[in-house]
Amino acid sequence: PEVIACWGFSYRSPLALEVNALAIEHGKRALFGTVEGAIARIGPFVIPGNTACLVCAESRILSNAGPDEVDIAAAYGRRYAGRIAPDGPAHPLFAEAASRLFLLELTSVLTHYGARTVNGFVELDTSGADRRFHRVLRVPRCPGCSREAPPRIPWDLTFEPPRRTT
């Protein structure tokens, strides 16, 4: 089966969100990864209909953020709507190491050898050789991966009040 690999775009990037939407719409699996300054993230590995998507991951990341970070994330999306954002500053050796780990994860996905980023992502930082796994569950009614609720016909029906017969 096909896998879409999306490396190097911020999770907030309109392009990454578009790749996420296309993967879900067409039922294709997708692996995401990025380096943003001193932090790299590998994952989530999105299996449409089964696992959390990129929008779920970003929602979970921002759920622990303050109002300023949420505003900055929204402004970033508006600023780069319809175009590719420039790469942010990152140490070249750190970016290369993270990209190689992304390729190892992609190889695990393609060979069915136990992908570590199903329902989560691995976060690396430049402060040490420490890798942290963050579990990501699907967000209820996520705008990225939840299907619209089917029409609730019984609830939408209207009835006329009963008429008295004499």
XYZ file of N, CA and C in Angstrom:
498
model
N 0.821 -1.202 0.000
C 0.000 0.000 0.000
C 0.860 1.259 0.000
N 0.299 2.290 -0.542
C 1.022 3.552 -0.667
C 1.077 4.296 0.660
N 2.161 5.037 0.837
C 2.331 5.883 2.013
C 2.808 7.245 1.530
N 2.180 8.287 2.024
C 2.621 9.644 1.729
C 3.591 10.050 2.831
N 4.785 10.492 2.448
C 5.777 10.960 3.422
C 5.849 12.478 3.326
N 5.588 13.149 4.425
C 5.590 14.617 4.460
C 6.612 15.075 5.491
N 7.786 15.471 5.022
C 8.875 15.870 5.914
C 9.177 17.354 5.748
N 9.420 18.023 6.853
C 9.963 19.368 6.818
C 8.955 20.496 6.851
N 7.680 20.195 6.967
C 6.671 21.247 7.036
C 6.088 21.275 8.440
N 6.011 22.459 9.008
C 5.429 22.605 10.337
C 4.047 21.971 10.366
N 3.678 21.411 11.505
C 2.344 20.825 11.637
C 1.265 21.884 11.456
N 1.609 23.137 11.670
C 0.665 24.244 11.491
C 0.605 24.705 10.039
N 1.531 24.235 9.231
C 1.636 24.669 7.845
C 0.387 24.282 7.054
N -0.166 25.227 6.288
C -1.305 24.879 5.443
C -0.990 23.730 4.479
N 0.257 23.623 4.026
C 0.616 22.532 3.126
C 0.527 21.182 3.835
N 1.057 21.088 5.056
C 0.972 19.833 5.804
C -0.483 19.479 6.092
N -1.291 20.475 6.414
C -2.712 20.222 6.671
C -3.430 19.777 5.402
N -3.013 20.308 4.254
C -3.593 19.884 2.978
C -3.206 18.440 2.658
N -1.949 18.075 2.916
C -1.514 16.682 2.722
C -2.332 15.763 3.626
N -2.545 16.174 4.870
C -3.356 15.403 5.806
C -4.772 15.208 5.257
N -5.379 16.291 4.761
C -6.743 16.218 4.224
C -6.813 15.305 3.004
N -5.833 15.406 2.115
C -5.818 14.548 0.921
C -5.636 13.084 1.292
N -4.766 12.813 2.261
C -4.550 11.431 2.700
C -5.841 10.842 3.252
N -6.546 11.602 4.056
C -7.794 11.103 4.638
C -8.862 10.950 3.565
N -8.970 11.933 2.687
C -9.983 11.893 1.631
C -9.799 10.691 0.707
N -8.543 10.370 0.387
C -8.271 9.281 -0.557
C -7.922 7.965 0.126
N -7.977 7.930 1.449
C -7.704 6.692 2.180
C -6.253 6.245 2.115
N -5.334 7.188 2.000
C -3.903 6.865 1.934
C -3.257 7.085 3.291
N -2.342 6.224 3.642
C -1.601 6.391 4.892
C -0.567 7.502 4.707
N -0.257 8.205 5.797
C 0.697 9.318 5.708
C 1.549 9.375 6.964
N 2.828 9.681 6.767
C 3.758 9.872 7.874
C 4.260 11.307 7.815
N 4.200 11.995 8.949
C 4.609 13.389 9.031
C 5.831 13.525 9.916
N 6.630 14.533 9.632
C 7.786 14.839 10.466
C 8.294 16.231 10.164
N 8.899 16.859 11.165
C 9.385 18.219 10.983
C 10.454 18.553 12.009
N 11.250 19.544 11.681
C 12.193 20.136 12.633
C 11.802 21.596 12.763
N 11.586 22.023 14.001
C 11.257 23.421 14.264
C 12.185 23.922 15.355
N 13.264 24.569 14.935
C 14.230 25.096 15.895
C 14.944 23.992 16.638
N 14.760 23.948 17.947
C 15.450 22.966 18.787
C 14.634 21.702 19.008
N 13.486 21.577 18.335
C 12.618 20.412 18.515
C 12.332 19.776 17.165
N 12.390 18.449 17.134
C 11.999 17.688 15.947
C 10.883 16.738 16.353
N 9.954 16.532 15.445
C 8.865 15.581 15.689
C 8.796 14.614 14.521
N 8.700 13.341 14.850
C 8.532 12.299 13.841
C 7.210 11.624 14.156
N 6.301 11.694 13.214
C 4.961 11.190 13.414
C 4.012 12.374 13.490
N 2.756 12.125 13.491
C 2.088 10.835 13.592
C 2.038 10.109 12.249
N 1.894 8.803 12.354
C 1.627 7.969 11.189
C 0.111 7.854 11.118
N -0.465 8.437 10.092
C -1.918 8.533 9.970
C -2.451 7.389 9.121
N -3.352 6.626 9.703
C -4.087 5.593 8.970
C -5.539 6.061 8.968
N -6.036 6.546 7.821
C -7.373 7.145 7.790
C -8.447 6.222 8.367
N -9.254 6.794 9.239
C -10.341 6.049 9.862
C -9.934 5.235 11.070
N -8.622 5.124 11.337
C -8.161 4.290 12.444
C -7.327 5.020 13.481
N -6.521 5.973 13.051
C -5.614 6.633 13.989
C -5.837 8.141 13.974
N -5.221 8.790 14.932
C -5.282 10.250 15.006
C -4.603 10.850 13.777
N -5.138 11.964 13.316
C -4.555 12.636 12.158
C -3.651 13.785 12.620
N -3.100 14.506 11.674
C -2.218 15.628 11.991
C -2.963 16.736 12.735
N -4.219 16.959 12.384
C -5.016 17.982 13.074
C -5.246 17.566 14.526
N -5.490 16.274 14.760
C -5.624 15.768 16.135
C -4.332 16.019 16.909
N -3.190 15.714 16.289
C -1.898 15.903 16.957
C -1.673 17.372 17.296
N -1.938 18.247 16.341
C -1.750 19.675 16.587
C -2.708 20.173 17.669
N -3.934 19.675 17.669
C -4.899 20.062 18.712
C -4.421 19.629 20.084
N -3.876 18.420 20.169
C -3.377 17.921 21.452
C -2.146 18.716 21.907
N -1.273 19.061 20.955
C -0.091 19.857 21.307
C -0.530 21.221 21.845
N -1.471 21.849 21.154
C -1.923 23.178 21.566
C -2.832 23.154 22.793
N -3.329 21.977 23.169
C -4.205 21.914 24.347
C -3.453 22.275 25.624
N -2.139 22.121 25.622
C -1.329 22.484 26.785
C -0.669 23.850 26.630
N -0.988 24.533 25.556
C -0.368 25.831 25.285
C -1.178 26.950 25.931
N -0.529 28.070 26.073
C -1.209 29.254 26.576
C -1.909 29.982 25.444
N -2.685 31.008 25.773
C -3.420 31.737 24.732
C -2.507 32.395 23.698
N -1.321 32.830 24.118
C -0.398 33.449 23.156
C 0.051 32.450 22.101
N 0.374 31.222 22.532
C 0.810 30.199 21.580
C -0.310 29.830 20.616
N -1.530 29.753 21.103
C -2.671 29.440 20.240
C -2.859 30.548 19.207
N -2.743 31.801 19.636
C -2.861 32.928 18.704
C -1.741 32.914 17.668
N -0.524 32.598 18.098
C 0.616 32.529 17.177
C 0.403 31.423 16.148
N -0.100 30.266 16.588
C -0.362 29.156 15.668
C -1.407 29.553 14.632
N -2.458 30.235 15.065
C -3.498 30.675 14.130
C -2.943 31.708 13.150
N -2.136 32.637 13.649
C -1.541 33.660 12.783
C -0.600 33.030 11.759
N 0.135 32.005 12.172
C 1.043 31.300 11.261
C 0.249 30.692 10.106
N -0.861 30.031 10.438
C -1.698 29.431 9.401
C -2.249 30.463 8.433
N -2.670 31.609 8.954
C -3.188 32.677 8.081
C -2.081 33.278 7.222
N -0.907 33.460 7.822
C 0.188 34.112 7.101
C 0.663 33.284 5.912
N 0.709 31.968 6.078
C 1.246 31.121 5.016
C 0.169 30.361 4.260
N -1.066 30.807 4.338
C -2.144 30.160 3.585
C -1.829 30.239 2.093
N -1.837 29.099 1.443
C -1.617 29.064 0.004
C -0.173 29.131 -0.435
N 0.764 29.104 0.504
C 2.175 29.111 0.103
C 3.013 28.354 1.130
N 4.227 28.051 0.744
C 5.121 27.271 1.600
C 5.892 28.210 2.513
N 5.875 27.899 3.790
C 6.597 28.714 4.772
C 8.096 28.450 4.653
N 8.918 29.458 4.890
C 10.368 29.228 4.858
C 10.795 28.351 6.032
N 11.906 27.664 5.849
C 12.438 26.840 6.933
C 12.845 27.729 8.096
N 12.545 27.261 9.290
C 12.971 27.985 10.480
C 14.409 27.643 10.802
N 15.012 28.380 11.712
C 16.402 28.094 12.068
C 16.512 26.785 12.843
N 17.458 25.969 12.460
C 17.733 24.710 13.159
C 19.190 24.354 12.890
N 19.816 23.719 13.850
C 21.204 23.303 13.660
C 21.237 22.256 12.550
N 22.133 22.397 11.563
C 22.139 21.478 10.421
C 22.365 20.020 10.805
N 23.222 19.753 11.791
C 23.456 18.361 12.190
C 22.231 17.769 12.877
N 21.541 18.582 13.668
C 20.312 18.128 14.318
C 19.242 17.838 13.274
N 19.096 18.731 12.299
C 18.106 18.533 11.237
C 18.417 17.276 10.431
N 19.697 17.032 10.154
C 20.077 15.830 9.406
C 19.808 14.570 10.213
N 20.143 14.586 11.495
C 19.887 13.419 12.349
C 18.391 13.128 12.422
N 17.583 14.171 12.571
C 16.131 13.983 12.644
C 15.589 13.441 11.329
N 16.107 13.930 10.205
C 15.626 13.435 8.909
C 15.995 11.972 8.708
N 17.142 11.560 9.218
C 17.530 10.145 9.116
C 16.637 9.269 9.994
N 16.279 9.765 11.169
C 15.343 9.019 12.015
C 13.965 8.937 11.360
N 13.577 10.002 10.657
C 12.323 9.979 9.903
C 12.371 8.889 8.831
N 13.501 8.787 8.132
C 13.643 7.751 7.102
C 13.607 6.349 7.704
N 14.197 6.174 8.887
C 14.114 4.873 9.559
C 12.669 4.528 9.906
N 11.928 5.510 10.379
C 10.514 5.281 10.702
C 9.723 4.976 9.435
N 10.005 5.692 8.356
C 9.336 5.429 7.083
C 9.639 4.015 6.601
N 10.875 3.570 6.776
C 11.241 2.196 6.416
C 10.451 1.195 7.252
N 10.296 1.468 8.541
C 9.492 0.590 9.404
C 8.046 0.535 8.932
N 7.523 1.668 8.508
C 6.146 1.723 8.008
C 6.016 0.896 6.733
N 6.941 1.089 5.807
C 6.860 0.408 4.510
C 7.087 -1.090 4.604
N 7.905 -1.517 5.556
C 8.199 -2.950 5.689
C 7.309 -3.637 6.715
N 6.370 -2.877 7.297
C 5.458 -3.423 8.325
C 6.245 -3.996 9.495
N 7.310 -3.313 9.871
C 8.182 -3.795 10.940
C 7.973 -3.034 12.247
N 6.762 -2.687 12.536
C 6.467 -2.061 13.819
C 6.740 -0.581 13.876
N 5.918 0.182 13.205
C 6.056 1.639 13.246
C 5.792 2.135 14.662
N 6.658 2.998 15.146
C 6.520 3.516 16.512
C 5.592 4.722 16.585
N 5.226 5.284 15.455
C 4.477 6.539 15.472
C 2.987 6.370 15.198
N 2.481 5.157 15.297
C 1.039 4.951 15.186
C 0.412 5.511 16.462
N -0.566 6.376 16.310
C -1.234 7.032 17.451
C -0.265 7.818 18.329
N 0.683 8.490 17.707
C 1.587 9.317 18.493
C 2.724 9.861 17.651
N 3.621 10.549 18.325
C 4.812 11.051 17.645
C 5.982 11.010 18.613
N 7.179 10.939 18.031
C 8.412 10.957 18.806
C 8.949 12.380 18.748
N 9.299 12.911 19.898
C 9.827 14.271 19.956
C 11.284 14.224 20.387
N 12.117 14.905 19.634
C 13.548 14.999 19.930
C 13.868 16.455 20.207
N 14.864 16.693 21.051
C 15.321 18.072 21.206
C 16.838 18.106 21.267
N 17.379 19.283 21.045
C 18.832 19.422 20.970
C 19.496 19.424 22.336
N 18.727 19.413 23.407
C 19.326 19.467 24.745
C 19.950 18.140 25.159
N 19.660 17.080 24.450
C 20.242 15.787 24.799
C 19.841 14.735 23.790
N 20.277 13.517 24.037
C 19.968 12.414 23.133
C 18.655 11.753 23.536
N 17.818 12.501 24.153
C 16.588 12.019 24.739
C 15.454 12.043 23.709
N 14.733 10.929 23.589
C 13.566 10.859 22.704
C 12.346 10.593 23.567
N 11.294 11.354 23.349
C 10.062 11.156 24.109
C 8.938 10.792 23.152
N 8.167 9.783 23.536
C 6.996 9.404 22.753
C 5.781 10.081 23.367
N 5.014 10.745 22.522
C 3.777 11.391 22.960
C 2.611 10.678 22.285
N 1.769 10.089 23.084
C 0.592 9.404 22.558
C -0.423 10.452 22.111
N -1.030 10.216 20.969
C -2.051 11.120 20.446
C -3.298 10.306 20.139
N -4.368 10.618 20.828
C -5.646 9.971 20.571
C -6.459 10.835 19.620
N -7.403 10.201 18.950
C -8.264 10.963 18.050
C -9.072 11.971 18.853
N -9.223 13.138 18.294
C -10.005 14.191 18.933
C -11.462 14.027 18.499
N -12.391 13.984 19.451
C -13.801 13.871 19.054
C -14.207 15.029 18.144
N -14.909 14.703 17.085
C -15.373 15.685 16.100
C -14.235 16.521 15.519
N -13.080 15.886 15.336
C -11.925 16.572 14.745
C -12.289 17.047 13.338
N -12.014 18.309 13.015
C -12.332 18.791 11.671
C -11.475 18.148 10.585
N -10.362 17.519 10.974
C -9.485 16.904 9.990
C -9.849 15.480 9.622
N -10.332 14.687 10.590
C -10.527 13.264 10.295
C -11.896 12.705 10.660
N -12.735 13.467 11.329
C -14.058 12.951 11.683
C -15.009 13.135 10.521
N -15.781 12.116 10.313
C -16.802 12.225 9.273
C -17.959 13.042 9.832
N -18.647 13.695 8.926
C -19.821 14.431 9.379
C -20.859 13.438 9.867
N -21.587 13.840 10.861
C -22.636 12.974 11.385
C -23.704 12.785 10.312
N -24.239 11.576 10.219
C -25.298 11.368 9.232
C -26.527 12.195 9.612
N -27.357 12.484 8.645
C -28.548 13.260 8.978
C -29.401 12.500 9.994
N -29.872 13.215 10.968
C -30.678 12.585 12.015
C -32.142 12.808 11.675
N -32.636 12.053 10.750
C -33.982 12.267 10.227
C -35.045 12.232 11.323
N -35.044 11.257 12.227
C -36.101 11.264 13.245
C -36.119 12.548 14.070
N -34.965 13.141 14.298
C -34.915 14.364 15.096
C -35.309 15.591 14.276
N -35.200 15.474 12.969
C -35.506 16.613 12.116
C -36.977 16.676 11.704
N -37.732 15.656 12.038
C -39.141 15.632 11.660
C -39.939 16.596 12.530
N -40.938 17.150 11.931
C -41.863 17.979 12.705
C -43.257 17.391 12.551
N -43.998 17.460 13.592
C -45.348 16.917 13.579
C -46.330 18.026 13.920
N -47.462 17.954 13.290
C -48.515 18.894 13.633
C -49.196 18.403 14.902
N -49.652 19.327 15.711
C -50.338 18.883 16.924
C -51.629 18.155 16.558
N -52.044 17.220 17.396
C -53.279 16.488 17.087
C -54.484 17.444 17.064
N -55.402 17.144 16.200
C -56.612 17.964 16.087
C -57.751 17.265 16.813
N -58.551 18.065 17.415
C -59.708 17.502 18.114
C -60.816 17.229 17.108
N -61.391 16.140 17.268
C -62.555 15.832 16.433
C -63.787 15.874 17.329
N -64.832 16.445 16.843
C -66.051 16.532 17.659
C -67.145 15.669 17.123
